[in-house]
Amino acid sequence: MASPLLINVAELLRRAGSIREVDRQIEADVFEFADSRIVAGSQVDVALTLEALSDGIVVHGTLGAEWNFECRRCLRPLTGRAEVEVQELYQAVISDPDAYPITGEQLDLLEMARQNVLLAVPLAPLCRTDCPGLCPQCGADLQTASCSCSRAERDDRWSALDALRTDES
Ligand SMILES: [Zn+2]
Ligand SMILES: [Zn+2]
């Protein structure tokens, strides 16, 4: 499938200083994120300005995407929106090792956008900074439930079991 973010930049390349805006909403599926954190079927907002330099085109603006994940402590489902500011260079003749290519007077924003969105999506979110998480013994969600487990003094039944285990070894 042709990239929906393939932009013809012939005009821009002729005149340094000229500008082109790209404002689109693109289906997340098109990016092939292969990352379950990106909400399937959601839209990625692309609001970029392309600006011609003498040796390339600088692309700057913002990308926005919806994500869903779970709290790293209590596994509660979370959703959010990642907004990322980008500033990237495209060049027909690559002189900057970080530059993306301009090929045949066209540049493709898709891969650049894909990489930047993935970097902006949280890797280990928390539902709140002081989330107490789950009880390591009974699995109770300590944010909504208090359990009778105590991490210091354990239940007698468990002590008995421990004693048994020690005998066996
Ligand atoms: Zn949590
Ligand atoms: Zn517990």
Short mmCIF file of N, CA and C and ligand atoms in Angstrom, two decimals:
data_model
loop_
_atom_site.label_atom_id
_atom_site.label_comp_id
_atom_site.label_asym_id
_atom_site.label_seq_id
_atom_site.Cartn_x
_atom_site.Cartn_y
_atom_site.Cartn_z
N MET A 1 0.85 -1.21 0.00
CA MET A 1 0.00 0.00 0.00
C MET A 1 0.89 1.26 0.00
N ALA A 2 0.54 2.22 -0.82
CA ALA A 2 1.30 3.48 -0.87
C ALA A 2 1.12 4.23 0.45
N SER A 3 2.16 4.86 0.88
CA SER A 3 2.08 5.64 2.13
C SER A 3 1.18 6.85 1.93
N PRO A 4 0.22 7.05 2.84
CA PRO A 4 -0.63 8.24 2.75
C PRO A 4 0.13 9.51 3.16
N LEU A 5 1.36 9.34 3.59
CA LEU A 5 2.16 10.50 4.00
C LEU A 5 3.35 10.72 3.09
N LEU A 6 3.19 10.24 1.86
CA LEU A 6 4.20 10.49 0.85
C LEU A 6 3.91 11.87 0.25
N ILE A 7 4.84 12.78 0.41
CA ILE A 7 4.60 14.18 0.03
C ILE A 7 5.51 14.57 -1.13
N ASN A 8 4.92 15.15 -2.15
CA ASN A 8 5.73 15.66 -3.26
C ASN A 8 6.32 17.00 -2.86
N VAL A 9 7.64 17.08 -2.90
CA VAL A 9 8.30 18.29 -2.42
C VAL A 9 9.05 19.01 -3.54
N ALA A 10 8.68 18.75 -4.78
CA ALA A 10 9.35 19.37 -5.93
C ALA A 10 9.34 20.90 -5.80
N GLU A 11 8.17 21.43 -5.46
CA GLU A 11 8.02 22.89 -5.29
C GLU A 11 8.95 23.42 -4.21
N LEU A 12 8.93 22.74 -3.07
CA LEU A 12 9.75 23.17 -1.92
C LEU A 12 11.23 23.18 -2.28
N LEU A 13 11.64 22.16 -3.01
CA LEU A 13 13.07 22.01 -3.31
C LEU A 13 13.57 23.12 -4.22
N ARG A 14 12.65 23.72 -4.97
CA ARG A 14 13.06 24.79 -5.89
C ARG A 14 13.36 26.09 -5.17
N ARG A 15 12.70 26.30 -4.03
CA ARG A 15 12.85 27.59 -3.35
C ARG A 15 13.14 27.40 -1.87
N ALA A 16 14.37 27.63 -1.46
CA ALA A 16 14.69 27.57 -0.03
C ALA A 16 13.83 28.61 0.69
N GLY A 17 13.34 28.24 1.85
CA GLY A 17 12.51 29.17 2.62
C GLY A 17 11.02 28.92 2.41
N SER A 18 10.65 28.18 1.37
CA SER A 18 9.21 27.93 1.18
C SER A 18 8.73 26.86 2.16
N ILE A 19 7.42 26.92 2.39
CA ILE A 19 6.83 26.17 3.49
C ILE A 19 5.60 25.42 3.00
N ARG A 20 5.40 24.25 3.57
CA ARG A 20 4.17 23.52 3.27
C ARG A 20 3.66 22.88 4.56
N GLU A 21 2.37 23.00 4.78
CA GLU A 21 1.77 22.42 5.98
C GLU A 21 1.16 21.06 5.63
N VAL A 22 1.33 20.12 6.53
CA VAL A 22 0.67 18.82 6.37
C VAL A 22 -0.14 18.57 7.63
N ASP A 23 -1.47 18.65 7.49
CA ASP A 23 -2.36 18.42 8.63
C ASP A 23 -3.30 17.29 8.27
N ARG A 24 -3.10 16.15 8.90
CA ARG A 24 -3.91 14.99 8.54
C ARG A 24 -4.19 14.15 9.76
N GLN A 25 -5.26 13.38 9.61
CA GLN A 25 -5.53 12.32 10.59
C GLN A 25 -5.39 11.02 9.83
N ILE A 26 -4.53 10.18 10.33
CA ILE A 26 -4.25 8.92 9.64
C ILE A 26 -4.61 7.76 10.57
N GLU A 27 -5.27 6.75 10.02
CA GLU A 27 -5.61 5.55 10.78
C GLU A 27 -4.33 4.93 11.37
N ALA A 28 -4.38 4.63 12.66
CA ALA A 28 -3.20 4.05 13.32
C ALA A 28 -2.73 2.77 12.62
N ASP A 29 -3.68 1.99 12.10
CA ASP A 29 -3.34 0.71 11.47
C ASP A 29 -2.36 0.89 10.30
N VAL A 30 -2.47 2.03 9.62
CA VAL A 30 -1.63 2.30 8.45
C VAL A 30 -0.13 2.31 8.82
N PHE A 31 0.16 2.70 10.07
CA PHE A 31 1.56 2.81 10.49
C PHE A 31 2.20 1.46 10.79
N GLU A 32 1.35 0.44 10.95
CA GLU A 32 1.85 -0.90 11.31
C GLU A 32 2.79 -0.82 12.51
N PHE A 33 2.27 -0.24 13.58
CA PHE A 33 3.07 -0.07 14.79
C PHE A 33 3.54 -1.40 15.38
N ALA A 34 2.72 -2.45 15.20
CA ALA A 34 3.04 -3.74 15.81
C ALA A 34 3.31 -3.57 17.30
N ASP A 35 2.48 -2.77 17.94
CA ASP A 35 2.66 -2.48 19.35
C ASP A 35 1.27 -2.35 19.95
N SER A 36 0.95 -3.23 20.89
CA SER A 36 -0.41 -3.28 21.42
C SER A 36 -0.78 -2.05 22.24
N ARG A 37 0.23 -1.20 22.56
CA ARG A 37 -0.08 0.01 23.33
C ARG A 37 -0.86 1.02 22.49
N ILE A 38 -0.69 1.00 21.17
CA ILE A 38 -1.40 1.94 20.32
C ILE A 38 -2.83 1.44 20.13
N VAL A 39 -3.81 2.31 20.38
CA VAL A 39 -5.21 1.90 20.30
C VAL A 39 -5.56 1.55 18.85
N ALA A 40 -5.97 0.29 18.64
CA ALA A 40 -6.34 -0.16 17.29
C ALA A 40 -7.55 0.63 16.82
N GLY A 41 -7.54 1.03 15.58
CA GLY A 41 -8.67 1.75 15.01
C GLY A 41 -8.71 3.23 15.35
N SER A 42 -7.73 3.71 16.15
CA SER A 42 -7.71 5.14 16.49
C SER A 42 -7.04 5.92 15.37
N GLN A 43 -7.05 7.23 15.50
CA GLN A 43 -6.43 8.09 14.50
C GLN A 43 -5.16 8.71 15.07
N VAL A 44 -4.17 8.84 14.24
CA VAL A 44 -2.95 9.55 14.63
C VAL A 44 -3.03 10.94 14.01
N ASP A 45 -2.86 11.95 14.84
CA ASP A 45 -2.89 13.34 14.35
C ASP A 45 -1.50 13.75 13.88
N VAL A 46 -1.46 14.22 12.69
CA VAL A 46 -0.20 14.66 12.09
C VAL A 46 -0.35 16.15 11.78
N ALA A 47 0.41 16.99 12.44
CA ALA A 47 0.35 18.43 12.20
C ALA A 47 1.79 18.93 12.04
N LEU A 48 2.25 18.92 10.80
CA LEU A 48 3.66 19.18 10.54
C LEU A 48 3.84 20.32 9.54
N THR A 49 4.95 21.00 9.69
CA THR A 49 5.34 22.04 8.74
C THR A 49 6.63 21.60 8.07
N LEU A 50 6.63 21.64 6.76
CA LEU A 50 7.82 21.31 5.98
C LEU A 50 8.42 22.63 5.51
N GLU A 51 9.69 22.79 5.77
CA GLU A 51 10.34 24.04 5.45
C GLU A 51 11.62 23.75 4.67
N ALA A 52 11.71 24.35 3.50
CA ALA A 52 12.86 24.08 2.63
C ALA A 52 14.09 24.84 3.08
N LEU A 53 15.19 24.10 3.20
CA LEU A 53 16.49 24.71 3.48
C LEU A 53 17.30 24.58 2.19
N SER A 54 18.52 25.08 2.21
CA SER A 54 19.33 24.94 0.99
C SER A 54 19.78 23.50 0.79
N ASP A 55 19.90 22.73 1.87
CA ASP A 55 20.42 21.36 1.72
C ASP A 55 19.44 20.30 2.23
N GLY A 56 18.15 20.64 2.23
CA GLY A 56 17.19 19.65 2.68
C GLY A 56 15.88 20.30 3.07
N ILE A 57 15.06 19.49 3.74
CA ILE A 57 13.77 19.99 4.20
C ILE A 57 13.64 19.64 5.67
N VAL A 58 13.37 20.63 6.49
CA VAL A 58 13.19 20.36 7.90
C VAL A 58 11.70 20.22 8.16
N VAL A 59 11.36 19.19 8.93
CA VAL A 59 9.96 18.90 9.23
C VAL A 59 9.78 19.09 10.73
N HIS A 60 8.89 20.00 11.10
CA HIS A 60 8.65 20.17 12.53
C HIS A 60 7.17 20.31 12.81
N GLY A 61 6.78 20.00 14.04
CA GLY A 61 5.37 20.06 14.41
C GLY A 61 5.07 19.02 15.46
N THR A 62 3.82 18.56 15.50
CA THR A 62 3.44 17.60 16.54
C THR A 62 2.73 16.39 15.94
N LEU A 63 2.88 15.29 16.68
CA LEU A 63 2.17 14.06 16.36
C LEU A 63 1.39 13.69 17.61
N GLY A 64 0.20 13.18 17.43
CA GLY A 64 -0.61 12.78 18.59
C GLY A 64 -1.21 11.41 18.35
N ALA A 65 -1.19 10.57 19.39
CA ALA A 65 -1.76 9.23 19.24
C ALA A 65 -2.37 8.77 20.56
N GLU A 66 -3.39 7.92 20.44
CA GLU A 66 -4.05 7.35 21.62
C GLU A 66 -3.34 6.05 22.00
N TRP A 67 -3.15 5.87 23.31
CA TRP A 67 -2.57 4.60 23.74
C TRP A 67 -3.42 3.98 24.84
N ASN A 68 -3.30 2.69 24.98
CA ASN A 68 -3.88 2.00 26.13
C ASN A 68 -2.87 0.99 26.65
N PHE A 69 -2.86 0.87 27.95
CA PHE A 69 -1.86 0.01 28.58
C PHE A 69 -2.38 -0.31 29.97
N GLU A 70 -1.52 -0.81 30.82
CA GLU A 70 -1.96 -1.07 32.18
C GLU A 70 -0.95 -0.50 33.16
N CYS A 71 -1.49 -0.15 34.34
CA CYS A 71 -0.62 0.34 35.41
C CYS A 71 0.42 -0.73 35.72
N ARG A 72 1.68 -0.34 35.84
CA ARG A 72 2.74 -1.34 36.04
C ARG A 72 2.67 -1.98 37.42
N ARG A 73 1.97 -1.34 38.35
CA ARG A 73 1.88 -1.94 39.69
C ARG A 73 0.58 -2.71 39.92
N CYS A 74 -0.56 -2.13 39.52
CA CYS A 74 -1.83 -2.79 39.85
C CYS A 74 -2.53 -3.38 38.63
N LEU A 75 -1.96 -3.19 37.45
CA LEU A 75 -2.49 -3.75 36.21
C LEU A 75 -3.84 -3.19 35.80
N ARG A 76 -4.26 -2.10 36.46
CA ARG A 76 -5.51 -1.43 36.08
C ARG A 76 -5.35 -0.88 34.65
N PRO A 77 -6.37 -1.09 33.78
CA PRO A 77 -6.22 -0.56 32.42
C PRO A 77 -6.15 0.96 32.40
N LEU A 78 -5.27 1.48 31.59
CA LEU A 78 -5.08 2.93 31.47
C LEU A 78 -5.17 3.33 30.01
N THR A 79 -5.66 4.53 29.77
CA THR A 79 -5.62 5.08 28.42
C THR A 79 -5.03 6.48 28.50
N GLY A 80 -4.49 6.92 27.42
CA GLY A 80 -3.92 8.27 27.42
C GLY A 80 -3.66 8.71 25.99
N ARG A 81 -3.13 9.90 25.92
CA ARG A 81 -2.82 10.46 24.62
C ARG A 81 -1.36 10.93 24.64
N ALA A 82 -0.60 10.44 23.70
CA ALA A 82 0.80 10.85 23.59
C ALA A 82 0.89 11.96 22.57
N GLU A 83 1.51 13.05 22.96
CA GLU A 83 1.76 14.16 22.03
C GLU A 83 3.26 14.32 21.95
N VAL A 84 3.78 14.37 20.78
CA VAL A 84 5.23 14.50 20.66
C VAL A 84 5.58 15.60 19.66
N GLU A 85 6.53 16.42 20.06
CA GLU A 85 7.08 17.47 19.19
C GLU A 85 8.19 16.84 18.38
N VAL A 86 8.16 17.08 17.10
CA VAL A 86 9.23 16.52 16.28
C VAL A 86 9.96 17.63 15.52
N GLN A 87 11.19 17.35 15.23
CA GLN A 87 12.00 18.22 14.37
C GLN A 87 12.98 17.29 13.67
N GLU A 88 12.74 17.05 12.39
CA GLU A 88 13.55 16.08 11.66
C GLU A 88 13.96 16.66 10.32
N LEU A 89 15.07 16.16 9.85
CA LEU A 89 15.62 16.64 8.59
C LEU A 89 15.47 15.58 7.50
N TYR A 90 15.09 16.02 6.32
CA TYR A 90 15.06 15.15 5.13
C TYR A 90 16.05 15.73 4.13
N GLN A 91 16.79 14.83 3.49
CA GLN A 91 17.78 15.30 2.50
C GLN A 91 17.78 14.41 1.26
N ALA A 92 17.97 15.03 0.11
CA ALA A 92 18.10 14.28 -1.15
C ALA A 92 19.50 13.66 -1.21
N VAL A 93 20.49 14.45 -0.77
CA VAL A 93 21.85 13.95 -0.65
C VAL A 93 22.16 13.98 0.84
N ILE A 94 22.24 12.80 1.42
CA ILE A 94 22.37 12.73 2.87
C ILE A 94 23.75 13.19 3.32
N SER A 95 23.77 14.27 4.11
CA SER A 95 25.05 14.70 4.70
C SER A 95 24.96 14.64 6.21
N ASP A 96 23.72 14.60 6.73
CA ASP A 96 23.49 14.46 8.17
C ASP A 96 23.10 13.00 8.41
N PRO A 97 23.86 12.29 9.26
CA PRO A 97 23.58 10.86 9.44
C PRO A 97 22.18 10.58 10.00
N ASP A 98 21.55 11.55 10.62
CA ASP A 98 20.21 11.34 11.18
C ASP A 98 19.10 11.70 10.19
N ALA A 99 19.47 12.16 9.01
CA ALA A 99 18.45 12.63 8.06
C ALA A 99 17.69 11.46 7.43
N TYR A 100 16.42 11.73 7.12
CA TYR A 100 15.60 10.80 6.35
C TYR A 100 15.76 11.16 4.87
N PRO A 101 15.52 10.20 3.99
CA PRO A 101 15.77 10.46 2.56
C PRO A 101 14.65 11.20 1.84
N ILE A 102 15.03 12.00 0.87
CA ILE A 102 14.11 12.54 -0.13
C ILE A 102 14.43 11.75 -1.40
N THR A 103 13.43 11.04 -1.90
CA THR A 103 13.67 10.18 -3.05
C THR A 103 12.81 10.64 -4.22
N GLY A 104 13.45 11.02 -5.30
CA GLY A 104 12.71 11.43 -6.48
C GLY A 104 11.73 12.56 -6.20
N GLU A 105 12.17 13.57 -5.50
CA GLU A 105 11.35 14.75 -5.14
C GLU A 105 10.15 14.41 -4.26
N GLN A 106 10.25 13.29 -3.56
CA GLN A 106 9.20 12.93 -2.62
C GLN A 106 9.82 12.57 -1.28
N LEU A 107 9.10 12.88 -0.24
CA LEU A 107 9.54 12.38 1.06
C LEU A 107 8.35 11.72 1.75
N ASP A 108 8.68 10.72 2.55
CA ASP A 108 7.65 9.94 3.23
C ASP A 108 7.73 10.22 4.73
N LEU A 109 6.64 10.76 5.26
CA LEU A 109 6.62 11.09 6.70
C LEU A 109 6.25 9.89 7.56
N LEU A 110 5.82 8.82 6.93
CA LEU A 110 5.23 7.71 7.68
C LEU A 110 6.20 7.06 8.68
N GLU A 111 7.36 6.66 8.21
CA GLU A 111 8.31 5.96 9.08
C GLU A 111 8.81 6.89 10.20
N MET A 112 9.06 8.13 9.84
CA MET A 112 9.50 9.12 10.83
C MET A 112 8.43 9.28 11.91
N ALA A 113 7.16 9.38 11.49
CA ALA A 113 6.06 9.54 12.44
C ALA A 113 5.92 8.29 13.29
N ARG A 114 6.05 7.13 12.67
CA ARG A 114 5.92 5.87 13.39
C ARG A 114 6.95 5.79 14.53
N GLN A 115 8.19 6.10 14.21
CA GLN A 115 9.26 6.02 15.22
C GLN A 115 9.03 7.01 16.36
N ASN A 116 8.62 8.22 16.00
CA ASN A 116 8.43 9.24 17.04
C ASN A 116 7.23 8.94 17.94
N VAL A 117 6.17 8.41 17.36
CA VAL A 117 5.00 8.06 18.18
C VAL A 117 5.36 6.95 19.15
N LEU A 118 6.07 5.93 18.67
CA LEU A 118 6.42 4.81 19.55
C LEU A 118 7.29 5.26 20.72
N LEU A 119 8.16 6.24 20.47
CA LEU A 119 9.02 6.74 21.54
C LEU A 119 8.22 7.54 22.57
N ALA A 120 7.09 8.10 22.13
CA ALA A 120 6.31 8.98 23.01
C ALA A 120 5.32 8.22 23.88
N VAL A 121 5.04 6.97 23.53
CA VAL A 121 4.06 6.19 24.27
C VAL A 121 4.73 5.62 25.52
N PRO A 122 4.08 5.73 26.70
CA PRO A 122 4.77 5.30 27.92
C PRO A 122 5.07 3.80 27.95
N LEU A 123 6.20 3.47 28.55
CA LEU A 123 6.63 2.08 28.64
C LEU A 123 6.14 1.42 29.92
N ALA A 124 6.02 2.19 30.99
CA ALA A 124 5.67 1.63 32.29
C ALA A 124 4.83 2.64 33.07
N PRO A 125 3.61 2.90 32.61
CA PRO A 125 2.81 3.95 33.26
C PRO A 125 2.30 3.52 34.64
N LEU A 126 1.93 4.52 35.43
CA LEU A 126 1.29 4.27 36.72
C LEU A 126 -0.08 4.92 36.68
N CYS A 127 -1.08 4.29 37.34
CA CYS A 127 -2.42 4.88 37.38
C CYS A 127 -2.39 6.14 38.23
N ARG A 128 -1.52 6.16 39.24
CA ARG A 128 -1.23 7.37 40.01
C ARG A 128 0.13 7.14 40.66
N THR A 129 0.83 8.23 40.95
CA THR A 129 2.23 8.07 41.35
C THR A 129 2.39 7.25 42.63
N ASP A 130 1.36 7.25 43.49
CA ASP A 130 1.49 6.49 44.74
C ASP A 130 0.68 5.20 44.70
N CYS A 131 0.45 4.68 43.52
CA CYS A 131 -0.30 3.43 43.41
C CYS A 131 0.33 2.36 44.30
N PRO A 132 -0.44 1.79 45.24
CA PRO A 132 0.14 0.79 46.14
C PRO A 132 0.30 -0.59 45.50
N GLY A 133 -0.31 -0.78 44.34
CA GLY A 133 -0.14 -2.06 43.65
C GLY A 133 -0.95 -3.19 44.23
N LEU A 134 -0.53 -4.39 43.93
CA LEU A 134 -1.25 -5.59 44.38
C LEU A 134 -0.50 -6.21 45.55
N CYS A 135 -1.27 -6.84 46.45
CA CYS A 135 -0.62 -7.58 47.54
C CYS A 135 0.17 -8.72 46.92
N PRO A 136 1.45 -8.83 47.25
CA PRO A 136 2.26 -9.89 46.64
C PRO A 136 1.84 -11.29 47.10
N GLN A 137 1.08 -11.36 48.21
CA GLN A 137 0.69 -12.68 48.70
C GLN A 137 -0.67 -13.13 48.18
N CYS A 138 -1.70 -12.25 48.26
CA CYS A 138 -3.03 -12.70 47.86
C CYS A 138 -3.51 -12.04 46.58
N GLY A 139 -2.77 -11.07 46.09
CA GLY A 139 -3.15 -10.44 44.83
C GLY A 139 -4.22 -9.38 44.95
N ALA A 140 -4.64 -9.04 46.19
CA ALA A 140 -5.66 -8.01 46.37
C ALA A 140 -5.16 -6.66 45.84
N ASP A 141 -6.09 -5.91 45.26
CA ASP A 141 -5.76 -4.57 44.77
C ASP A 141 -5.76 -3.64 45.99
N LEU A 142 -4.60 -3.24 46.44
CA LEU A 142 -4.46 -2.51 47.71
C LEU A 142 -5.01 -1.09 47.64
N GLN A 143 -5.40 -0.67 46.43
CA GLN A 143 -5.98 0.66 46.29
C GLN A 143 -7.45 0.64 46.72
N THR A 144 -8.10 -0.49 46.55
CA THR A 144 -9.53 -0.58 46.84
C THR A 144 -9.83 -1.58 47.94
N ALA A 145 -8.90 -2.47 48.22
CA ALA A 145 -9.17 -3.51 49.21
C ALA A 145 -8.03 -3.56 50.20
N SER A 146 -8.35 -3.89 51.44
CA SER A 146 -7.27 -4.18 52.35
C SER A 146 -7.35 -5.67 52.60
N CYS A 147 -6.24 -6.33 52.60
CA CYS A 147 -6.27 -7.77 52.82
C CYS A 147 -5.69 -8.05 54.19
N SER A 148 -5.83 -9.28 54.62
CA SER A 148 -5.36 -9.61 55.97
C SER A 148 -3.91 -10.08 55.96
N CYS A 149 -3.31 -10.08 54.80
CA CYS A 149 -1.91 -10.50 54.76
C CYS A 149 -1.05 -9.43 55.43
N SER A 150 -0.04 -9.89 56.09
CA SER A 150 0.92 -8.94 56.61
C SER A 150 2.27 -9.40 56.14
N ARG A 151 3.02 -8.48 55.66
CA ARG A 151 4.31 -8.87 55.10
C ARG A 151 5.32 -9.18 56.19
N ALA A 152 5.09 -8.62 57.40
CA ALA A 152 6.02 -8.87 58.49
C ALA A 152 5.71 -10.20 59.19
N GLU A 153 4.49 -10.29 59.73
CA GLU A 153 4.14 -11.53 60.43
C GLU A 153 3.13 -12.30 59.61
N ARG A 154 3.53 -13.43 59.16
CA ARG A 154 2.68 -14.18 58.26
C ARG A 154 1.71 -15.05 59.03
N ASP A 155 0.67 -15.44 58.31
CA ASP A 155 -0.40 -16.26 58.85
C ASP A 155 0.17 -17.58 59.41
N ASP A 156 -0.38 -18.05 60.51
CA ASP A 156 0.10 -19.29 61.15
C ASP A 156 0.09 -20.50 60.21
N ARG A 157 -0.97 -20.56 59.41
CA ARG A 157 -1.08 -21.71 58.51
C ARG A 157 0.12 -21.78 57.57
N TRP A 158 0.58 -20.58 57.13
CA TRP A 158 1.73 -20.56 56.23
C TRP A 158 2.99 -20.97 56.97
N SER A 159 3.09 -20.56 58.24
CA SER A 159 4.27 -20.94 59.04
C SER A 159 4.34 -22.45 59.16
N ALA A 160 3.15 -23.04 59.39
CA ALA A 160 3.10 -24.49 59.53
C ALA A 160 3.59 -25.15 58.25
N LEU A 161 3.14 -24.59 57.13
CA LEU A 161 3.52 -25.12 55.84
C LEU A 161 5.03 -24.97 55.62
N ASP A 162 5.55 -23.82 56.06
CA ASP A 162 6.98 -23.56 55.92
C ASP A 162 7.77 -24.59 56.70
N ALA A 163 7.30 -24.89 57.90
CA ALA A 163 7.97 -25.85 58.77
C ALA A 163 8.01 -27.21 58.07
N LEU A 164 6.89 -27.56 57.46
CA LEU A 164 6.76 -28.82 56.74
C LEU A 164 7.78 -28.90 55.61
N ARG A 165 7.86 -27.76 54.90
CA ARG A 165 8.77 -27.70 53.73
C ARG A 165 10.22 -27.86 54.19
N THR A 166 10.53 -27.24 55.33
CA THR A 166 11.89 -27.31 55.84
C THR A 166 12.24 -28.75 56.21
N ASP A 167 11.23 -29.47 56.82
CA ASP A 167 11.45 -30.86 57.20
C ASP A 167 11.77 -31.73 55.98
N GLU A 168 11.06 -31.43 54.92
CA GLU A 168 11.22 -32.24 53.70
C GLU A 168 12.62 -32.13 53.09
N SER A 169 13.19 -30.93 53.22
CA SER A 169 14.45 -30.71 52.49
C SER A 169 15.64 -31.32 53.23
ZN ZN B 1 -2.00 1.30 39.69
ZN ZN B 2 -2.96 -9.89 50.70
#
